[in-house]
Amino acid sequence: GAVVSQHPSWVICKSGTSVKIECRSLDFQATTMFWYRQFPKQSLMLMATSNEGSKATYEQGVEKDKFLINHASLTLSTLTVTSAHPEDSSFYICSAREGGLGDTGELFFGEGSRLTVL
Amino acid sequence: GQNIDQPTEMTATEGAIVQINCTYQTSGFNGLFWYQQHAGEAPTFLSYNVLDGLEEKGRFSSFLSRSKGYSYLLLKELQMKDSASYLCAAMDSNYQLIWGAGTKLIIKP
């Protein structure tokens, strides 16, 4: 099946610093990528939807200036958590959809990135 | 509004069968997904139903009734490794996934 790679898997940073998480589709072109956040014992929460070459669409309550999303190519999307604070500590997961005629609607998930802000 | 309901937790015995139900209400419908998630890991795709009926895939089967807004995931010959959370998600008319909170499945020997 299709593979989505997410990096880094684990990151610890100091409060006030910025962290970038990468999401790559390795064997298909992802026209749409989704970024999710999951707090302990809670379900996945969609943060934003990004389409290649256009601005991301953020869900209500998600600060676009704090969570910068870039989807510059059909195989790479990045999420940058700017000026991270301890409350941003969470599990961040990306998923990708192929789009076009090959789109079955199936989402392919990255491995997730666990962010801990000290 | 859009809503997904599934039980919070279920317990079953190794070797048995368990059925996890899911009801959904969405603005438009483009399919129903089941994902498995082990603690600390990303979800993995199990099944996708867009037409009514039963889809069988090895030990796992998924059923959909669009008229009832209902789906279930059936797990047979349960193994200890099946202990995980099972997430039901419905895709709405904008192709956004509406997620349930997940059902934690506990398998006992």
mmCIF file of C-alpha atoms in Angstrom:
data_model
loop_
_atom_site.group_PDB
_atom_site.id
_atom_site.type_symbol
_atom_site.label_atom_id
_atom_site.label_comp_id
_atom_site.label_asym_id
_atom_site.label_seq_id
_atom_site.Cartn_x
_atom_site.Cartn_y
_atom_site.Cartn_z
ATOM 1 C CA GLY A 1 0.000 0.000 0.000
ATOM 2 C CA ALA A 2 0.891 3.649 -0.200
ATOM 3 C CA VAL A 3 3.434 4.942 2.296
ATOM 4 C CA VAL A 4 3.471 8.224 4.149
ATOM 5 C CA SER A 5 6.568 9.098 6.131
ATOM 6 C CA GLN A 6 6.526 11.591 8.966
ATOM 7 C CA HIS A 7 9.584 13.069 10.634
ATOM 8 C CA PRO A 8 10.632 13.480 13.378
ATOM 9 C CA SER A 9 8.921 10.780 15.432
ATOM 10 C CA TRP A 10 9.848 12.396 18.725
ATOM 11 C CA VAL A 11 10.861 15.957 19.496
ATOM 12 C CA ILE A 12 11.514 17.758 22.736
ATOM 13 C CA CYS A 13 11.942 21.497 22.658
ATOM 14 C CA LYS A 14 12.106 24.460 24.967
ATOM 15 C CA SER A 15 9.171 26.789 25.387
ATOM 16 C CA GLY A 16 9.264 29.611 22.865
ATOM 17 C CA THR A 17 11.099 27.728 20.144
ATOM 18 C CA SER A 18 9.660 26.557 16.824
ATOM 19 C CA VAL A 19 9.411 22.987 15.610
ATOM 20 C CA LYS A 20 8.940 21.746 12.070
ATOM 21 C CA ILE A 21 7.316 18.398 11.272
ATOM 22 C CA GLU A 22 7.554 16.925 7.782
ATOM 23 C CA CYS A 23 5.068 14.649 6.061
ATOM 24 C CA ARG A 24 6.086 12.932 2.832
ATOM 25 C CA SER A 25 4.169 10.658 0.489
ATOM 26 C CA LEU A 26 6.792 8.221 -0.724
ATOM 27 C CA ASP A 27 5.155 6.428 -3.628
ATOM 28 C CA PHE A 28 2.257 8.571 -4.722
ATOM 29 C CA GLN A 29 1.375 12.182 -5.314
ATOM 30 C CA ALA A 30 -0.736 13.569 -2.516
ATOM 31 C CA THR A 31 -2.926 16.384 -3.728
ATOM 32 C CA THR A 32 -4.435 16.727 -0.282
ATOM 33 C CA MET A 33 -2.798 16.322 3.097
ATOM 34 C CA PHE A 34 -4.412 16.565 6.487
ATOM 35 C CA TRP A 35 -2.870 17.453 9.824
ATOM 36 C CA TYR A 36 -4.330 16.084 13.026
ATOM 37 C CA ARG A 37 -3.597 16.480 16.702
ATOM 38 C CA GLN A 38 -4.376 13.939 19.359
ATOM 39 C CA PHE A 39 -4.280 14.650 23.064
ATOM 40 C CA PRO A 40 -4.023 11.707 25.477
ATOM 41 C CA LYS A 41 -7.141 9.550 25.628
ATOM 42 C CA GLN A 42 -8.894 11.701 23.047
ATOM 43 C CA SER A 43 -9.764 11.189 19.418
ATOM 44 C CA LEU A 44 -7.960 12.649 16.464
ATOM 45 C CA MET A 45 -8.779 16.282 15.852
ATOM 46 C CA LEU A 46 -8.412 17.689 12.369
ATOM 47 C CA MET A 47 -6.319 20.839 12.484
ATOM 48 C CA ALA A 48 -6.119 21.766 8.842
ATOM 49 C CA THR A 49 -6.396 20.575 5.286
ATOM 50 C CA SER A 50 -3.719 21.491 2.793
ATOM 51 C CA ASN A 51 -3.891 21.254 -0.957
ATOM 52 C CA GLU A 52 -0.724 21.424 -2.986
ATOM 53 C CA GLY A 53 0.086 24.940 -4.090
ATOM 54 C CA SER A 54 -2.620 26.690 -2.103
ATOM 55 C CA LYS A 55 -3.138 27.981 1.415
ATOM 56 C CA ALA A 56 -4.222 25.529 4.054
ATOM 57 C CA THR A 57 -7.766 25.539 5.346
ATOM 58 C CA TYR A 58 -7.775 25.612 9.133
ATOM 59 C CA GLU A 59 -10.444 24.194 11.386
ATOM 60 C CA GLN A 60 -12.220 26.490 13.784
ATOM 61 C CA GLY A 61 -10.167 27.237 16.858
ATOM 62 C CA VAL A 62 -6.809 26.416 15.256
ATOM 63 C CA GLU A 63 -4.479 29.415 15.034
ATOM 64 C CA LYS A 64 -3.060 29.618 11.533
ATOM 65 C CA ASP A 65 -0.251 31.923 12.628
ATOM 66 C CA LYS A 66 0.839 29.464 15.261
ATOM 67 C CA PHE A 67 0.549 26.302 13.185
ATOM 68 C CA LEU A 68 2.104 27.120 9.830
ATOM 69 C CA ILE A 69 1.359 24.611 7.109
ATOM 70 C CA ASN A 70 3.169 24.494 3.804
ATOM 71 C CA HIS A 71 2.313 22.083 0.996
ATOM 72 C CA ALA A 72 4.806 23.192 -1.622
ATOM 73 C CA SER A 73 4.978 19.961 -3.580
ATOM 74 C CA LEU A 74 2.805 16.934 -4.284
ATOM 75 C CA THR A 75 4.911 14.802 -1.962
ATOM 76 C CA LEU A 76 5.698 17.087 0.972
ATOM 77 C CA SER A 77 3.745 19.036 3.532
ATOM 78 C CA THR A 78 5.220 20.634 6.638
ATOM 79 C CA LEU A 79 3.682 21.750 9.911
ATOM 80 C CA THR A 80 5.617 24.315 11.912
ATOM 81 C CA VAL A 81 4.593 24.909 15.497
ATOM 82 C CA THR A 82 5.808 28.438 16.184
ATOM 83 C CA SER A 83 6.700 29.700 19.653
ATOM 84 C CA ALA A 84 5.718 26.379 21.156
ATOM 85 C CA HIS A 85 4.359 26.228 24.692
ATOM 86 C CA PRO A 86 3.772 23.270 27.016
ATOM 87 C CA GLU A 87 0.078 23.180 26.080
ATOM 88 C CA ASP A 88 1.141 22.427 22.500
ATOM 89 C CA SER A 89 2.599 19.125 23.656
ATOM 90 C CA SER A 90 0.664 16.506 21.750
ATOM 91 C CA PHE A 91 0.773 13.756 19.153
ATOM 92 C CA TYR A 92 0.670 15.260 15.670
ATOM 93 C CA ILE A 93 -0.283 13.030 12.753
ATOM 94 C CA CYS A 94 -0.455 13.714 9.043
ATOM 95 C CA SER A 95 -2.422 11.855 6.430
ATOM 96 C CA ALA A 96 -2.482 12.060 2.682
ATOM 97 C CA ARG A 97 -4.915 11.318 -0.066
ATOM 98 C CA GLU A 98 -3.907 10.637 -3.626
ATOM 99 C CA GLY A 99 -6.676 12.555 -5.364
ATOM 100 C CA GLY A 100 -7.594 12.411 -9.030
ATOM 101 C CA LEU A 101 -8.822 9.267 -10.763
ATOM 102 C CA GLY A 102 -6.877 7.071 -8.368
ATOM 103 C CA ASP A 103 -8.599 8.480 -5.320
ATOM 104 C CA THR A 104 -10.545 5.873 -3.389
ATOM 105 C CA GLY A 105 -10.955 8.208 -0.462
ATOM 106 C CA GLU A 106 -8.553 6.104 1.560
ATOM 107 C CA LEU A 107 -6.259 8.073 3.781
ATOM 108 C CA PHE A 108 -2.685 7.014 4.396
ATOM 109 C CA PHE A 109 -1.260 8.055 7.731
ATOM 110 C CA GLY A 110 2.214 9.022 8.769
ATOM 111 C CA GLU A 111 3.762 7.441 11.832
ATOM 112 C CA GLY A 112 3.003 10.467 13.978
ATOM 113 C CA SER A 113 5.234 12.945 15.789
ATOM 114 C CA ARG A 114 5.171 13.248 19.544
ATOM 115 C CA LEU A 115 5.996 16.800 20.603
ATOM 116 C CA THR A 116 6.963 17.620 24.163
ATOM 117 C CA VAL A 117 7.467 21.270 25.035
ATOM 118 C CA LEU A 118 9.360 21.891 28.250
ATOM 119 C CA GLY B 1 -24.826 18.783 13.158
ATOM 120 C CA GLN B 2 -22.424 16.031 12.334
ATOM 121 C CA ASN B 3 -21.975 13.247 14.821
ATOM 122 C CA ILE B 4 -20.435 9.818 15.196
ATOM 123 C CA ASP B 5 -21.366 7.485 18.034
ATOM 124 C CA GLN B 6 -19.540 4.344 19.057
ATOM 125 C CA PRO B 7 -19.147 2.601 22.402
ATOM 126 C CA THR B 8 -16.312 3.828 24.595
ATOM 127 C CA GLU B 9 -15.011 0.444 25.635
ATOM 128 C CA MET B 10 -15.651 -3.244 24.995
ATOM 129 C CA THR B 11 -14.170 -6.397 26.456
ATOM 130 C CA ALA B 12 -13.937 -9.760 24.719
ATOM 131 C CA THR B 13 -12.197 -13.093 25.138
ATOM 132 C CA GLU B 14 -9.327 -14.392 23.026
ATOM 133 C CA GLY B 15 -10.663 -16.584 20.214
ATOM 134 C CA ALA B 16 -14.158 -15.107 20.368
ATOM 135 C CA ILE B 17 -16.016 -12.724 18.053
ATOM 136 C CA VAL B 18 -16.788 -9.077 18.780
ATOM 137 C CA GLN B 19 -18.903 -6.519 16.926
ATOM 138 C CA ILE B 20 -18.232 -2.806 17.308
ATOM 139 C CA ASN B 21 -21.134 -0.610 16.254
ATOM 140 C CA CYS B 22 -21.048 2.906 14.870
ATOM 141 C CA THR B 23 -23.852 5.291 13.996
ATOM 142 C CA TYR B 24 -23.278 8.474 12.082
ATOM 143 C CA GLN B 25 -24.959 11.674 11.005
ATOM 144 C CA THR B 26 -23.160 13.750 8.402
ATOM 145 C CA SER B 27 -23.818 16.446 5.841
ATOM 146 C CA GLY B 28 -23.669 14.275 2.777
ATOM 147 C CA PHE B 29 -21.871 10.952 2.772
ATOM 148 C CA ASN B 30 -18.856 9.673 0.894
ATOM 149 C CA GLY B 31 -18.076 6.535 2.794
ATOM 150 C CA LEU B 32 -17.381 5.034 6.197
ATOM 151 C CA PHE B 33 -13.905 4.128 7.412
ATOM 152 C CA TRP B 34 -12.649 1.922 10.204
ATOM 153 C CA TYR B 35 -9.166 2.421 11.583
ATOM 154 C CA GLN B 36 -7.220 0.550 14.245
ATOM 155 C CA GLN B 37 -4.990 2.454 16.624
ATOM 156 C CA HIS B 38 -2.614 0.960 19.147
ATOM 157 C CA ALA B 39 -1.610 3.181 22.035
ATOM 158 C CA GLY B 40 1.009 5.737 21.039
ATOM 159 C CA GLU B 41 0.817 4.879 17.356
ATOM 160 C CA ALA B 42 -0.896 6.371 14.315
ATOM 161 C CA PRO B 43 -4.130 4.835 13.105
ATOM 162 C CA THR B 44 -3.936 2.157 10.416
ATOM 163 C CA PHE B 45 -6.592 1.676 7.776
ATOM 164 C CA LEU B 46 -8.854 -1.353 8.181
ATOM 165 C CA SER B 47 -11.802 -0.865 5.841
ATOM 166 C CA TYR B 48 -13.803 1.475 3.687
ATOM 167 C CA ASN B 49 -17.501 1.037 2.857
ATOM 168 C CA VAL B 50 -19.498 3.271 0.585
ATOM 169 C CA LEU B 51 -22.141 0.788 -0.604
ATOM 170 C CA ASP B 52 -24.566 -1.117 1.594
ATOM 171 C CA GLY B 53 -23.521 -4.558 2.655
ATOM 172 C CA LEU B 54 -20.741 -6.560 4.191
ATOM 173 C CA GLU B 55 -17.097 -6.357 3.177
ATOM 174 C CA GLU B 56 -14.972 -9.228 4.420
ATOM 175 C CA LYS B 57 -11.219 -9.005 4.762
ATOM 176 C CA GLY B 58 -9.686 -11.927 6.592
ATOM 177 C CA ARG B 59 -10.627 -11.919 10.263
ATOM 178 C CA PHE B 60 -12.151 -8.461 9.967
ATOM 179 C CA SER B 61 -15.448 -7.571 8.278
ATOM 180 C CA SER B 62 -17.242 -4.261 7.991
ATOM 181 C CA PHE B 63 -20.920 -3.648 7.331
ATOM 182 C CA LEU B 64 -22.731 -0.527 6.191
ATOM 183 C CA SER B 65 -26.363 0.506 6.028
ATOM 184 C CA ARG B 66 -26.638 3.969 4.509
ATOM 185 C CA SER B 67 -30.375 4.230 5.114
ATOM 186 C CA LYS B 68 -29.859 3.615 8.831
ATOM 187 C CA GLY B 69 -26.642 5.597 9.183
ATOM 188 C CA TYR B 70 -25.090 2.516 10.732
ATOM 189 C CA SER B 71 -21.939 0.490 10.429
ATOM 190 C CA TYR B 72 -20.232 -2.245 12.365
ATOM 191 C CA LEU B 73 -16.797 -3.781 12.478
ATOM 192 C CA LEU B 74 -16.737 -7.520 13.131
ATOM 193 C CA LEU B 75 -13.588 -9.124 14.466
ATOM 194 C CA LYS B 76 -13.354 -12.914 14.473
ATOM 195 C CA GLU B 77 -10.919 -15.305 16.159
ATOM 196 C CA LEU B 78 -9.736 -12.549 18.431
ATOM 197 C CA GLN B 79 -6.056 -12.394 19.255
ATOM 198 C CA MET B 80 -4.345 -10.519 22.074
ATOM 199 C CA LYS B 81 -2.760 -8.200 19.512
ATOM 200 C CA ASP B 82 -6.249 -7.018 18.534
ATOM 201 C CA SER B 83 -6.359 -5.042 21.794
ATOM 202 C CA ALA B 84 -6.496 -1.484 20.484
ATOM 203 C CA SER B 85 -8.804 1.418 19.864
ATOM 204 C CA TYR B 86 -11.055 1.149 16.815
ATOM 205 C CA LEU B 87 -12.015 4.403 15.198
ATOM 206 C CA CYS B 88 -15.100 4.884 13.064
ATOM 207 C CA ALA B 89 -15.019 7.835 10.675
ATOM 208 C CA ALA B 90 -17.552 9.053 8.130
ATOM 209 C CA MET B 91 -16.602 11.182 5.143
ATOM 210 C CA ASP B 92 -18.958 14.066 4.489
ATOM 211 C CA SER B 93 -19.852 15.818 1.263
ATOM 212 C CA ASN B 94 -16.674 17.946 1.490
ATOM 213 C CA TYR B 95 -14.542 14.810 1.771
ATOM 214 C CA GLN B 96 -13.709 15.628 5.377
ATOM 215 C CA LEU B 97 -13.518 12.786 7.841
ATOM 216 C CA ILE B 98 -15.759 13.065 10.872
ATOM 217 C CA TRP B 99 -14.212 10.919 13.574
ATOM 218 C CA GLY B 100 -15.780 9.003 16.398
ATOM 219 C CA ALA B 101 -14.036 9.033 19.777
ATOM 220 C CA GLY B 102 -12.974 5.429 19.301
ATOM 221 C CA THR B 103 -13.827 2.159 20.986
ATOM 222 C CA LYS B 104 -11.177 0.698 23.237
ATOM 223 C CA LEU B 105 -11.217 -3.062 22.811
ATOM 224 C CA ILE B 106 -9.773 -5.124 25.646
ATOM 225 C CA ILE B 107 -8.996 -8.767 24.909
ATOM 226 C CA LYS B 108 -8.751 -11.143 27.855
ATOM 227 C CA PRO B 109 -7.073 -14.573 27.729
#
